[in-house]
CSV table of N, CA and C in Angstrom, one decimal:
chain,number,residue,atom,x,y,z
Z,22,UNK,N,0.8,-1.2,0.0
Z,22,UNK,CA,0.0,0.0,0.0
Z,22,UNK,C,0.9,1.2,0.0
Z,23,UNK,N,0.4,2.4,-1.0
Z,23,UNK,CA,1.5,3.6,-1.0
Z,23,UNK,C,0.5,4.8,-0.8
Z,24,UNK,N,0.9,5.7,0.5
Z,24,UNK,CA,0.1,6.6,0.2
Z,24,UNK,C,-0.1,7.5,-1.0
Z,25,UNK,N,-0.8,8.5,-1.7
Z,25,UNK,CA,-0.9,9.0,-2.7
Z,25,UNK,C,-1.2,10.3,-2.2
Z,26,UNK,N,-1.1,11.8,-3.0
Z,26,UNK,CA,-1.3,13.0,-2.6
Z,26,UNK,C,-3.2,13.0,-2.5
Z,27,UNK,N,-3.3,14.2,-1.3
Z,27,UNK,CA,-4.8,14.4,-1.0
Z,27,UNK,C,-5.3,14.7,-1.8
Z,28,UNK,N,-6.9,14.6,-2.7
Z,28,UNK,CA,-7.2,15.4,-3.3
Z,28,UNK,C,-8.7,16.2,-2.8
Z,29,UNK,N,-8.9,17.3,-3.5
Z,29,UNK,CA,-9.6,18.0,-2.7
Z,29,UNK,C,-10.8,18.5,-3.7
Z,30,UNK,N,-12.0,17.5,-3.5
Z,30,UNK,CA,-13.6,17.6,-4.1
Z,30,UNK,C,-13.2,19.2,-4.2
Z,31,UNK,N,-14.0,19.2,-5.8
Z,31,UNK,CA,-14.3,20.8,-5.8
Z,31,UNK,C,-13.2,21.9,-6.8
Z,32,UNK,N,-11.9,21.0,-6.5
Z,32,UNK,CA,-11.3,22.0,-7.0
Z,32,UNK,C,-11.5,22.3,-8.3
Z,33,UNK,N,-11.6,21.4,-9.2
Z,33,UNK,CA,-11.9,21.0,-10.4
Z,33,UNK,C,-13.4,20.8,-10.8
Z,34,UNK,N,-14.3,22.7,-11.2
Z,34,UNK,CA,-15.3,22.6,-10.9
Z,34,UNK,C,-16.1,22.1,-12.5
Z,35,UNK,N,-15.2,22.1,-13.0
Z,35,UNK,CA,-15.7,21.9,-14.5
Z,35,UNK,C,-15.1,21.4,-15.6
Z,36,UNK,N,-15.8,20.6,-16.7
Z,36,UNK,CA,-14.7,20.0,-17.6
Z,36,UNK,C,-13.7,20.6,-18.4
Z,37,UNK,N,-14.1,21.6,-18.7
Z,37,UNK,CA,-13.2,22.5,-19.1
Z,37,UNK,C,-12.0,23.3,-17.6
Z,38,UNK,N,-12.4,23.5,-17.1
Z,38,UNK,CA,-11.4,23.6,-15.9
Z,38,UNK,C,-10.2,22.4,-15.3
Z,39,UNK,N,-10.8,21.5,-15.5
Z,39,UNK,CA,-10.2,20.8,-15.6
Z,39,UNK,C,-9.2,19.9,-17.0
Z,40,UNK,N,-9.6,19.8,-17.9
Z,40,UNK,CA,-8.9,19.8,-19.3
Z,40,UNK,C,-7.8,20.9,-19.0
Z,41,UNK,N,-7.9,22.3,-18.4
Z,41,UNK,CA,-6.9,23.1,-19.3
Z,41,UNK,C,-6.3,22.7,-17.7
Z,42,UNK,N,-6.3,22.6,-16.5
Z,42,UNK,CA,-5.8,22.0,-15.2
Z,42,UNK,C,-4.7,20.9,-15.9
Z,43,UNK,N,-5.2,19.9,-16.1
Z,43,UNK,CA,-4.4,18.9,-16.8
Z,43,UNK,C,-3.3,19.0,-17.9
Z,44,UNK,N,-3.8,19.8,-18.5
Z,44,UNK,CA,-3.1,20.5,-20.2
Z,44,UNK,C,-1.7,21.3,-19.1
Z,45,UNK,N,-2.2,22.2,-18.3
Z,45,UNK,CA,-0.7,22.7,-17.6
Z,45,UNK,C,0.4,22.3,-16.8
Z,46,UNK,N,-0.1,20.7,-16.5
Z,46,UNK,CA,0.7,20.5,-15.6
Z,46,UNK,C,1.1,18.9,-16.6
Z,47,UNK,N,1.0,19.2,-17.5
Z,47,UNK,CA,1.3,17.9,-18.5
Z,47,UNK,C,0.8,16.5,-18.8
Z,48,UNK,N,-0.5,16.7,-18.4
Z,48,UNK,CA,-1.0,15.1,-18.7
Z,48,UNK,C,-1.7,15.3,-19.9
Z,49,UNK,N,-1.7,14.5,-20.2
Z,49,UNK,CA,-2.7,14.4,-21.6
Z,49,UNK,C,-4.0,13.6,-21.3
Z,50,UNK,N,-5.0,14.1,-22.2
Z,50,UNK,CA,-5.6,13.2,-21.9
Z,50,UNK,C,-7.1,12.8,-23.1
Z,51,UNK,N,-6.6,11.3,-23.3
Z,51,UNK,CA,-6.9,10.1,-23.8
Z,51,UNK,C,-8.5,10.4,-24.2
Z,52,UNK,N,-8.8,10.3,-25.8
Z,52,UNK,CA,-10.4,10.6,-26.6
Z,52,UNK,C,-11.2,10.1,-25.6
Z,53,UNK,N,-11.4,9.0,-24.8
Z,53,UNK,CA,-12.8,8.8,-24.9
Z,53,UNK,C,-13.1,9.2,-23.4
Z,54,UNK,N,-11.0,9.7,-22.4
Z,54,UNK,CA,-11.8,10.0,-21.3
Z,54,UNK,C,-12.4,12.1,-21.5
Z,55,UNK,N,-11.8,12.4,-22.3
Z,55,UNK,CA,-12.6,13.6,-22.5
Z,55,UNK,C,-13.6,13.7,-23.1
Z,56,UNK,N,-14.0,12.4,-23.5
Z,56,UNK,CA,-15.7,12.2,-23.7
Z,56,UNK,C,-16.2,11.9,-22.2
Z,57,UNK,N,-15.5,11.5,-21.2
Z,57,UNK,CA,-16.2,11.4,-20.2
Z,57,UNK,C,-16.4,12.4,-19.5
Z,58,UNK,N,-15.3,13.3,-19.2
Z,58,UNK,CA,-15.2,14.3,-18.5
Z,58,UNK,C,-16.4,15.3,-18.8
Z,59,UNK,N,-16.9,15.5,-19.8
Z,59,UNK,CA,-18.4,16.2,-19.9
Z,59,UNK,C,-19.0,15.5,-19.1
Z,60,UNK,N,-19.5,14.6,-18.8
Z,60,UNK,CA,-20.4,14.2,-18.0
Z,60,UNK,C,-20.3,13.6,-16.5
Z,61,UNK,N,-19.1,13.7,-16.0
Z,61,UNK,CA,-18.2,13.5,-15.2
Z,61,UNK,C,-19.1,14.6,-13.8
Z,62,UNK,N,-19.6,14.2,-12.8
Z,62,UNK,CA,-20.0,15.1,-11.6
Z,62,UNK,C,-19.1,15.8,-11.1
Z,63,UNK,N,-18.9,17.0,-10.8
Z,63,UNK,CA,-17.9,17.6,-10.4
Z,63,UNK,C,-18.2,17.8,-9.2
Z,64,UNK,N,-17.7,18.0,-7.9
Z,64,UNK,CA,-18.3,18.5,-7.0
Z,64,UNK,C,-18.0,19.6,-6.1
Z,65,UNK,N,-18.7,20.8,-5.3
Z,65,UNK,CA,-18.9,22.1,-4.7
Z,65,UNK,C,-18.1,22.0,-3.1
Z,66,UNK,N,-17.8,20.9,-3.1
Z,66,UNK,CA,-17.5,20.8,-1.2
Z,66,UNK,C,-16.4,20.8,-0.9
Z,67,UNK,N,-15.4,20.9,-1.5
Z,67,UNK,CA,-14.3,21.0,-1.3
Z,67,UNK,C,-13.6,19.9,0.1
Z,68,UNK,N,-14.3,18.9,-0.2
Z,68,UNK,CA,-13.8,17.6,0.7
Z,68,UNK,C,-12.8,17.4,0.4
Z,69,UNK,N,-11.9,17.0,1.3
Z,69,UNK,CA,-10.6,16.3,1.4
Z,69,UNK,C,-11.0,15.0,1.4
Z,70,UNK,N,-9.5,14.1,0.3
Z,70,UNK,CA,-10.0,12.8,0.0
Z,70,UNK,C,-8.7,12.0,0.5
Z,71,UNK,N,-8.4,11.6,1.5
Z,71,UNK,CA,-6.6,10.9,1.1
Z,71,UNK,C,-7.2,9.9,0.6
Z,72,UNK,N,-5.8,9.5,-0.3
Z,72,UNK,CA,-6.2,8.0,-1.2
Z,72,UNK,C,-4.8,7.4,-0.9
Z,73,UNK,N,-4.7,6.3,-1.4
Z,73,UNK,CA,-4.1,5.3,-1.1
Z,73,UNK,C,-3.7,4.3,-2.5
Z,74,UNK,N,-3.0,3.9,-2.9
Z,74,UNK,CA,-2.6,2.8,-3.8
Z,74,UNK,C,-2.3,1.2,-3.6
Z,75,UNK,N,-3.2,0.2,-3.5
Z,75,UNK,CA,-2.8,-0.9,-3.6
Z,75,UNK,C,-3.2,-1.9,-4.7
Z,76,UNK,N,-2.4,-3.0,-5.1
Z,76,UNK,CA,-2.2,-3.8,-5.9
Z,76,UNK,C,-4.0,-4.6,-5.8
Z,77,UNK,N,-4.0,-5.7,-6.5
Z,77,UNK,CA,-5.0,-6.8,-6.1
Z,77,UNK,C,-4.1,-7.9,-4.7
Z,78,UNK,N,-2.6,-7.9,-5.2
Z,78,UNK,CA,-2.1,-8.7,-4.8
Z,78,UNK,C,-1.9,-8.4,-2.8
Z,79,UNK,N,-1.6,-7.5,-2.9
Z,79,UNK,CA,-1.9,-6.7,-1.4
Z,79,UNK,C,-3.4,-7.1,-1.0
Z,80,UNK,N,-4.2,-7.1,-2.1
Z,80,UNK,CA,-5.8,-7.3,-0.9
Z,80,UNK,C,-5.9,-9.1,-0.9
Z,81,UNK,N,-4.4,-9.8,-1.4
Z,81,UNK,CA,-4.6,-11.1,-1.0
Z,81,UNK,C,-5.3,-12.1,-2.4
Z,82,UNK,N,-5.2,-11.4,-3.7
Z,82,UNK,CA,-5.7,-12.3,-4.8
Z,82,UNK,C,-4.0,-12.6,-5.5
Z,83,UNK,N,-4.0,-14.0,-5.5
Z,83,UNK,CA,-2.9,-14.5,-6.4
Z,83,UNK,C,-3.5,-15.0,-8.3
Z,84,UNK,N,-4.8,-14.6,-8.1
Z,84,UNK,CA,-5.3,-15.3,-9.7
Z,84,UNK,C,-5.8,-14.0,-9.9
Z,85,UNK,N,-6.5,-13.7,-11.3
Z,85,UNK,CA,-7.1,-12.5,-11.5
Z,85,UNK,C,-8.5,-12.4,-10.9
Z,86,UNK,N,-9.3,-11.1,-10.8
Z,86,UNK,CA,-10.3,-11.2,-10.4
Z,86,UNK,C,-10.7,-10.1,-11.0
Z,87,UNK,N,-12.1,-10.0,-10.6
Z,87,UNK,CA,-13.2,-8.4,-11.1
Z,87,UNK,C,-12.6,-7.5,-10.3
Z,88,UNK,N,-13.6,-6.5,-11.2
Z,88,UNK,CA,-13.2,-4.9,-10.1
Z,88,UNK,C,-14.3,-5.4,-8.9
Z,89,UNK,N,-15.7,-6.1,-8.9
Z,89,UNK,CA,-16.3,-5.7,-7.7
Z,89,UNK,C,-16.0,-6.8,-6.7
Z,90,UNK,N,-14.9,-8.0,-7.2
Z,90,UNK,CA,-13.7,-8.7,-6.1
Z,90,UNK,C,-13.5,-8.1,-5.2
Z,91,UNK,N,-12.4,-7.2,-6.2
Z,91,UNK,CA,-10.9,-6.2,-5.6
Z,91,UNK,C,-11.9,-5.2,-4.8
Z,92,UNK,N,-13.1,-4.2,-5.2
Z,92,UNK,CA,-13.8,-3.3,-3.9
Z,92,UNK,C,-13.7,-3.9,-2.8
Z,93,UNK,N,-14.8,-4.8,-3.1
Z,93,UNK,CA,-15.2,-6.0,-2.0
Z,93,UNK,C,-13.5,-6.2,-0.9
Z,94,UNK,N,-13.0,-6.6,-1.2
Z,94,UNK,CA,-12.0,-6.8,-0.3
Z,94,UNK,C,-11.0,-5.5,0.3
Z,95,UNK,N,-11.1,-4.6,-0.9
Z,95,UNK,CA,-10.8,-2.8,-0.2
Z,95,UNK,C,-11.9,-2.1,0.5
Z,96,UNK,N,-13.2,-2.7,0.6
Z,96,UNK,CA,-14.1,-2.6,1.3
Z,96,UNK,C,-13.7,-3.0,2.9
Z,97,UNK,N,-13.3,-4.1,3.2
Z,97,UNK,CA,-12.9,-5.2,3.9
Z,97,UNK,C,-12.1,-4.3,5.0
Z,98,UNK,N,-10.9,-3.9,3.7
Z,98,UNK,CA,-10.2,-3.2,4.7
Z,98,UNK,C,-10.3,-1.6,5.1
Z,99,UNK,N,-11.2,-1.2,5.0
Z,99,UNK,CA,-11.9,-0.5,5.3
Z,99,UNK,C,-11.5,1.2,4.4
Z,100,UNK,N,-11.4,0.5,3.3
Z,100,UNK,CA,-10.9,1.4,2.0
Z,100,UNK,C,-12.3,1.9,1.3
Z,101,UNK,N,-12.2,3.0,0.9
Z,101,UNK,CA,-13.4,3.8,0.1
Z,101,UNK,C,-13.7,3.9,-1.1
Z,102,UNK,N,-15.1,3.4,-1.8
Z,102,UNK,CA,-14.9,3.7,-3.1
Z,102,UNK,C,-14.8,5.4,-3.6
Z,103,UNK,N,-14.0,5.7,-4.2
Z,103,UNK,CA,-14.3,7.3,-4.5
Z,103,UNK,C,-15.1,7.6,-5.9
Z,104,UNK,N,-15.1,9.3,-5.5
Z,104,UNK,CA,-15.8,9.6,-6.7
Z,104,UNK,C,-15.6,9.6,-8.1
Z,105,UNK,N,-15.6,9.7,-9.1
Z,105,UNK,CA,-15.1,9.8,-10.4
Z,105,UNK,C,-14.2,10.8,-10.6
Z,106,UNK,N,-14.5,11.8,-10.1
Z,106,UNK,CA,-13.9,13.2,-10.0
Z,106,UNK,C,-12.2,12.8,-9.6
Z,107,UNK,N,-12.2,12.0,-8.6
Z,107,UNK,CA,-10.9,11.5,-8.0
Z,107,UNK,C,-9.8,11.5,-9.5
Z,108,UNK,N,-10.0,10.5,-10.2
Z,108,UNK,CA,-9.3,10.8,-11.8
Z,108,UNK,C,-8.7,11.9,-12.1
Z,109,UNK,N,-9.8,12.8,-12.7
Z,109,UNK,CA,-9.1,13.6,-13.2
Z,109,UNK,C,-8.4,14.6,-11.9
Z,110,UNK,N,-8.9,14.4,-10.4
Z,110,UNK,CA,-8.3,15.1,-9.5
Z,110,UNK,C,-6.7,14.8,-9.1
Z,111,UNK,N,-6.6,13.9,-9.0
Z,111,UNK,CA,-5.3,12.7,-8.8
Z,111,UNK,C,-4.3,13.2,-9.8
Z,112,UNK,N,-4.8,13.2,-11.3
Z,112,UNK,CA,-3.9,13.4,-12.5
Z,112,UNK,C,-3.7,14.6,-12.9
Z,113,UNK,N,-4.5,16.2,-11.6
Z,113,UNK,CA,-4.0,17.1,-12.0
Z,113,UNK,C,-2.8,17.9,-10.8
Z,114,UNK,N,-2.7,16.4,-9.8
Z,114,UNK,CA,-1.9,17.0,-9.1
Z,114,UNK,C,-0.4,16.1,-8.1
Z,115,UNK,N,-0.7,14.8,-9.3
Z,115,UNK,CA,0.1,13.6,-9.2
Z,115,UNK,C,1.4,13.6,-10.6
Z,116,UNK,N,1.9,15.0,-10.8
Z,116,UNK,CA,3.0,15.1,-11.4
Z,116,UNK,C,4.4,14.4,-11.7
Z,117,UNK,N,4.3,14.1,-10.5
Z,117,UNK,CA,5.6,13.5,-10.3
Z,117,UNK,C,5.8,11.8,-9.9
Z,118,UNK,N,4.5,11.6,-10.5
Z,118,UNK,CA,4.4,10.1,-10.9
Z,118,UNK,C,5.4,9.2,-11.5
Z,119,UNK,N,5.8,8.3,-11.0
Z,119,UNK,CA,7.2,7.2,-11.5
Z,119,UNK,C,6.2,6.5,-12.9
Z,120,UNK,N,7.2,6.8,-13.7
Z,120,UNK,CA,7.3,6.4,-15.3
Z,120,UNK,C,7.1,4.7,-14.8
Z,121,UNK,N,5.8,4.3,-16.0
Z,121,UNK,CA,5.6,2.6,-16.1
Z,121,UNK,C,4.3,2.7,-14.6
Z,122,UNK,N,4.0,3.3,-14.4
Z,122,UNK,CA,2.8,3.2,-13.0
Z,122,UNK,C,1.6,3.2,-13.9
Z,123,UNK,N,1.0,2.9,-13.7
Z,123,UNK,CA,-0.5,2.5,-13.8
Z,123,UNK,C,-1.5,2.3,-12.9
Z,124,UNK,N,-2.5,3.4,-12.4
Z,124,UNK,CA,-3.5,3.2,-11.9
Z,124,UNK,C,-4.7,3.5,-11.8
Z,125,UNK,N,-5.6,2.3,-11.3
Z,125,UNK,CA,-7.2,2.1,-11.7
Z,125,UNK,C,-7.6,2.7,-10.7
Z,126,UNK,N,-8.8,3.8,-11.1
Z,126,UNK,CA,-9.6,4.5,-9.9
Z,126,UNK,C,-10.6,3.7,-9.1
Z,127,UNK,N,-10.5,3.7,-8.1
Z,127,UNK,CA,-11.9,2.9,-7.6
Z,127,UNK,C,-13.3,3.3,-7.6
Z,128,UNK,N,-13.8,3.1,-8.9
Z,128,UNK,CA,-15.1,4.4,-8.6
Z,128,UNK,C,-16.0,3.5,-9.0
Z,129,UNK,N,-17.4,4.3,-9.3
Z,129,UNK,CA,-18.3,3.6,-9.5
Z,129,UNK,C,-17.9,3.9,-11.0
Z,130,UNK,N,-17.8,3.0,-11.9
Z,130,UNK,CA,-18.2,3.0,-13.4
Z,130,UNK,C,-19.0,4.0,-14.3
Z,131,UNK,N,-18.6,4.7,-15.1
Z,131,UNK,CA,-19.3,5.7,-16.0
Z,131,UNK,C,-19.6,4.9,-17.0
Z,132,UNK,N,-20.9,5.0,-18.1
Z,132,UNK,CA,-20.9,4.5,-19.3
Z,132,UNK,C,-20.3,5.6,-20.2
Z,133,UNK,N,-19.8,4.9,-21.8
Z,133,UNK,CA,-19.1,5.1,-22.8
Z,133,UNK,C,-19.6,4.5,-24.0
Z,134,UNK,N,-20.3,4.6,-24.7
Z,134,UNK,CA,-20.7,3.7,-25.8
Z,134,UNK,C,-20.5,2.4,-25.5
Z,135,UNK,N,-21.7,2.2,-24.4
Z,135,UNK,CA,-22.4,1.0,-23.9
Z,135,UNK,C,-21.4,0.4,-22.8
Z,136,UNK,N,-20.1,0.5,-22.5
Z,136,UNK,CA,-19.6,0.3,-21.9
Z,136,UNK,C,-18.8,1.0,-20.3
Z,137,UNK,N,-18.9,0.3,-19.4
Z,137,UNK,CA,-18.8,0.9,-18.1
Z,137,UNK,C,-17.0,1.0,-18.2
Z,138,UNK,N,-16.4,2.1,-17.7
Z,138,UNK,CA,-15.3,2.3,-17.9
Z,138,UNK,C,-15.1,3.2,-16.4
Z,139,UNK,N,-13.4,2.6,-16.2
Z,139,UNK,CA,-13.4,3.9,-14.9
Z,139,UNK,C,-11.9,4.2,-15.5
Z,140,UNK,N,-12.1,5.8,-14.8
Z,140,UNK,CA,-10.9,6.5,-15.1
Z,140,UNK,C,-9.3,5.5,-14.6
Z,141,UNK,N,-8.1,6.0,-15.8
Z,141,UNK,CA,-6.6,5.4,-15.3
Z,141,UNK,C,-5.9,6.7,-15.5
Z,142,UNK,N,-5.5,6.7,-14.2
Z,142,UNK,CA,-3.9,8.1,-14.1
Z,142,UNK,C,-2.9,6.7,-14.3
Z,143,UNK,N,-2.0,7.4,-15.6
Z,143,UNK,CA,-1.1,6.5,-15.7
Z,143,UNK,C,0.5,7.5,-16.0
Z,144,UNK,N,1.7,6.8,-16.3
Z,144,UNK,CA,2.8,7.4,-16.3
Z,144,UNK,C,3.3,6.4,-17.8
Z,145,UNK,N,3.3,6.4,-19.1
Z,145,UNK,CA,4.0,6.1,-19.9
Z,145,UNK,C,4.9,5.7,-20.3
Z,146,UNK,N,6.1,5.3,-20.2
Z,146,UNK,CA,7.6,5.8,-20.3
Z,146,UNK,C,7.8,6.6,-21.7
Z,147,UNK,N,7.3,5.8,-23.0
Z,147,UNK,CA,7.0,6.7,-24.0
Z,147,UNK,C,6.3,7.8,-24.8
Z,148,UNK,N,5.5,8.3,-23.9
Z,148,UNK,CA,4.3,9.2,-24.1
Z,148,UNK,C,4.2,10.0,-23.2
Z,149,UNK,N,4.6,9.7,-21.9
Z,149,UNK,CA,4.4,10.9,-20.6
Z,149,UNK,C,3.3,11.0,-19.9
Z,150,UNK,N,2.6,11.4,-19.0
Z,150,UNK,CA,1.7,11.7,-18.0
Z,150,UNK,C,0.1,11.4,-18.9
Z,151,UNK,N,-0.7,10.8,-18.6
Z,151,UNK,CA,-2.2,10.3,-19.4
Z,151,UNK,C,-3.4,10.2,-18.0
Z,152,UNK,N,-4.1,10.9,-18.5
Z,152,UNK,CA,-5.5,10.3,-18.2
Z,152,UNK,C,-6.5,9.7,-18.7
Z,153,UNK,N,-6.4,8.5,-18.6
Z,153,UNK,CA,-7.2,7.4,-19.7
Z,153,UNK,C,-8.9,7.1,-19.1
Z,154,UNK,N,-8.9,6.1,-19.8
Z,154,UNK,CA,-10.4,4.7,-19.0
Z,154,UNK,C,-9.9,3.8,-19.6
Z,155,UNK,N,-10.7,3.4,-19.0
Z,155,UNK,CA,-10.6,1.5,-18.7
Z,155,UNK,C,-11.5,0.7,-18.7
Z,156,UNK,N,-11.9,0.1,-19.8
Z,156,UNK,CA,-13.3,-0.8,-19.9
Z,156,UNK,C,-13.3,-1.4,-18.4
Z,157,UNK,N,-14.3,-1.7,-18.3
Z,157,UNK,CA,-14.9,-2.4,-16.5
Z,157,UNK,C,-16.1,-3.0,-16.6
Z,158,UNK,N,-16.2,-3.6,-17.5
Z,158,UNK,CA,-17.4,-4.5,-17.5
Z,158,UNK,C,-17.5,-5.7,-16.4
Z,159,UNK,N,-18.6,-6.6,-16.0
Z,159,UNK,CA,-18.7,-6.9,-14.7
Z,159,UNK,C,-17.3,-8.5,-15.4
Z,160,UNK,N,-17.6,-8.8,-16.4
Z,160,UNK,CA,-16.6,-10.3,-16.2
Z,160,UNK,C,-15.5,-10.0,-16.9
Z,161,UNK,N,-14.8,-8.6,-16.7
Z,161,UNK,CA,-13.3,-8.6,-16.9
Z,161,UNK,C,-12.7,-8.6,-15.8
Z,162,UNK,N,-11.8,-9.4,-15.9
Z,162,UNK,CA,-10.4,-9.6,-15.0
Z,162,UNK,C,-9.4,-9.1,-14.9
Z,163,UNK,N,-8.9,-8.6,-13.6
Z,163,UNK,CA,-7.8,-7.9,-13.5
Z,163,UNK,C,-6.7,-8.7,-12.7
Z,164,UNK,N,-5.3,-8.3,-12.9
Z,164,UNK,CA,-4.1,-9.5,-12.6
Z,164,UNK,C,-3.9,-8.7,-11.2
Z,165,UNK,N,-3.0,-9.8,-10.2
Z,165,UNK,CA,-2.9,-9.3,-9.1
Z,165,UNK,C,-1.8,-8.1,-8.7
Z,166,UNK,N,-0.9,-7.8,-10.4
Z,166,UNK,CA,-0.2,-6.9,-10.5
Z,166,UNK,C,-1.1,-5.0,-10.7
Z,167,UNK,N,-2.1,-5.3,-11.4
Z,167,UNK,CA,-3.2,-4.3,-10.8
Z,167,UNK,C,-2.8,-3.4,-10.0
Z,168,UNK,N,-3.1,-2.0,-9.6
Z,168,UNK,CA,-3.3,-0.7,-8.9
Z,168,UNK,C,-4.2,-0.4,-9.1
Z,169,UNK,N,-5.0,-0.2,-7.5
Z,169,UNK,CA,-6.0,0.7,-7.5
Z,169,UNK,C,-5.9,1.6,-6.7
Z,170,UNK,N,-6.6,2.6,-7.2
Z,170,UNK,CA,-6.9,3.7,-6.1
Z,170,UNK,C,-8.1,3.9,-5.1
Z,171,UNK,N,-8.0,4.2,-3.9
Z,171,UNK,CA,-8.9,4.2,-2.9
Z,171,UNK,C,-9.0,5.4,-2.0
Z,172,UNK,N,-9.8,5.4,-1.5
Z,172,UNK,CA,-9.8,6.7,-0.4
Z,172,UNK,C,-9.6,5.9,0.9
Z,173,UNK,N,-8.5,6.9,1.9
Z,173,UNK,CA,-8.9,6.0,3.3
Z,173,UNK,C,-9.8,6.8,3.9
Z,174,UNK,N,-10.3,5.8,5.0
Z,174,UNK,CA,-11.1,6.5,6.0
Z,174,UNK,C,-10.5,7.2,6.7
Z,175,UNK,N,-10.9,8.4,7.3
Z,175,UNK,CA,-10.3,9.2,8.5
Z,175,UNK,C,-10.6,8.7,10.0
Z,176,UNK,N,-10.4,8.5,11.1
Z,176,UNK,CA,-11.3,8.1,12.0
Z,176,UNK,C,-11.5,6.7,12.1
Z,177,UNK,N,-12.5,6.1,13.5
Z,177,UNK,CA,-12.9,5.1,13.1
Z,177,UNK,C,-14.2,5.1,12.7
Z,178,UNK,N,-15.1,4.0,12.1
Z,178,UNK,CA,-16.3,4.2,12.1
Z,178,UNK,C,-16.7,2.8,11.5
Z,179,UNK,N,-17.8,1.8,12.7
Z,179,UNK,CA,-18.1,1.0,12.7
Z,179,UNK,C,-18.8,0.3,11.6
Z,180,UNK,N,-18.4,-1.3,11.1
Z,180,UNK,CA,-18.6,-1.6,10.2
Z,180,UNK,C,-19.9,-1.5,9.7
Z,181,UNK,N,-21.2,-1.2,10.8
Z,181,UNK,CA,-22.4,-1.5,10.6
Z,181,UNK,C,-23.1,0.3,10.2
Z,182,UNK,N,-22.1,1.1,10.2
Z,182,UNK,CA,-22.6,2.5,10.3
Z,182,UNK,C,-22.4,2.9,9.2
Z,183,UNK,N,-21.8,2.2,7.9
Z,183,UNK,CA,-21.5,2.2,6.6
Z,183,UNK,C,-22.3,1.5,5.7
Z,184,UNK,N,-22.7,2.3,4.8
Z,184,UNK,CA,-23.1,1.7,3.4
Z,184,UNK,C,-22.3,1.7,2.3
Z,185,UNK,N,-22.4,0.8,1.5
Z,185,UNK,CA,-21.6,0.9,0.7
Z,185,UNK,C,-22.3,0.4,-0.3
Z,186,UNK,N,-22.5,1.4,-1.9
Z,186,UNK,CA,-22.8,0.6,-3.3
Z,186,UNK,C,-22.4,0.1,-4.1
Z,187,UNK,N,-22.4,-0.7,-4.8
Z,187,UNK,CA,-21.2,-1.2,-5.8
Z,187,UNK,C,-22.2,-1.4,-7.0
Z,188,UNK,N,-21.6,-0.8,-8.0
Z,188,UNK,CA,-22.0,-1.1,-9.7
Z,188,UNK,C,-20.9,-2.0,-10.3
Z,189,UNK,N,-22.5,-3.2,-10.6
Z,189,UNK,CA,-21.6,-3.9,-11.7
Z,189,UNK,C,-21.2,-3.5,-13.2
């Protein structure tokens, strides 16, 4: 598990604010996630999010599994699914990301021409800094070399005082 920089709901109040956010600090970013980013929720609250990075293999899968596996077990450990916004929030302030990194956001799934997709901040070695997607349909499989991103909890807060939704 690696911590990751905080990010902060809100800052990034709009798709366009965020496109040129990204554009200055050098990520690029990938056709179909700037098809998403129009429709992408942005949000007003200016919440603090720490997030977190772990593998599949860290939550204990040696074979491949789904994304709603790997929740399920970042669930477990008492890890958060975050918002969509996390994406492009992550990739406009995760600059100094180590080249060959690849990471899956943990979010609930956007559609894309029929397909459920969640955002990837990734590092290239040939291309440089990207904000992608990631098909996520319910019977694709991810290897236990996998990264995801999560929110931690702050605090404690009892397993039964949580809800949690998961989209397949």
């Amino acid at each position: 598990m690696k911590d990751l920089p905080t990010v902060i709901l809100g800052t990034l109040r709009s798709d366009v604010l965020c496109e040129s956010t990204l554009k200055e600090v050098g990520r690029r970013i990938g056709p179909d996630a700037r098809k998403v980013l129009r429709t992408t929720p942005f949000s007003r609250r200016g919440e603090r999010i720490p997030l977190t990075a772990i593998s599949n293999a860290e939550l204990g899968f040696t074979q491949d599994v789904t994304r709603l596996q790997t929740y399920e077990a970042a669930l477990k450990l008492r890890l958060e699914i975050v918002p969509a916004e996390i994406g492009p929030g992550l990739g406009a302030i995760y600059y100094d990301q180590p080249a060959g990194e690849e990471l899956m956001i943990g979010m609930e799934p956007l559609v894309l021409k029929g397909f459920r997709r969640i955002f990837t901040v990734e590092h290239t070695p040939a291309t440089g800094l990207w904000l992608s997607l990631c098909k996520s349909h319910i019977t694709l499989r991810f290897p236990p070399s996998t990264i995801w991103v999560f929110g931690k909890q702050v605090g404690i807060v009892s397993d039964d005082s949580e809800t949690h939704r998961l989209v397949a």
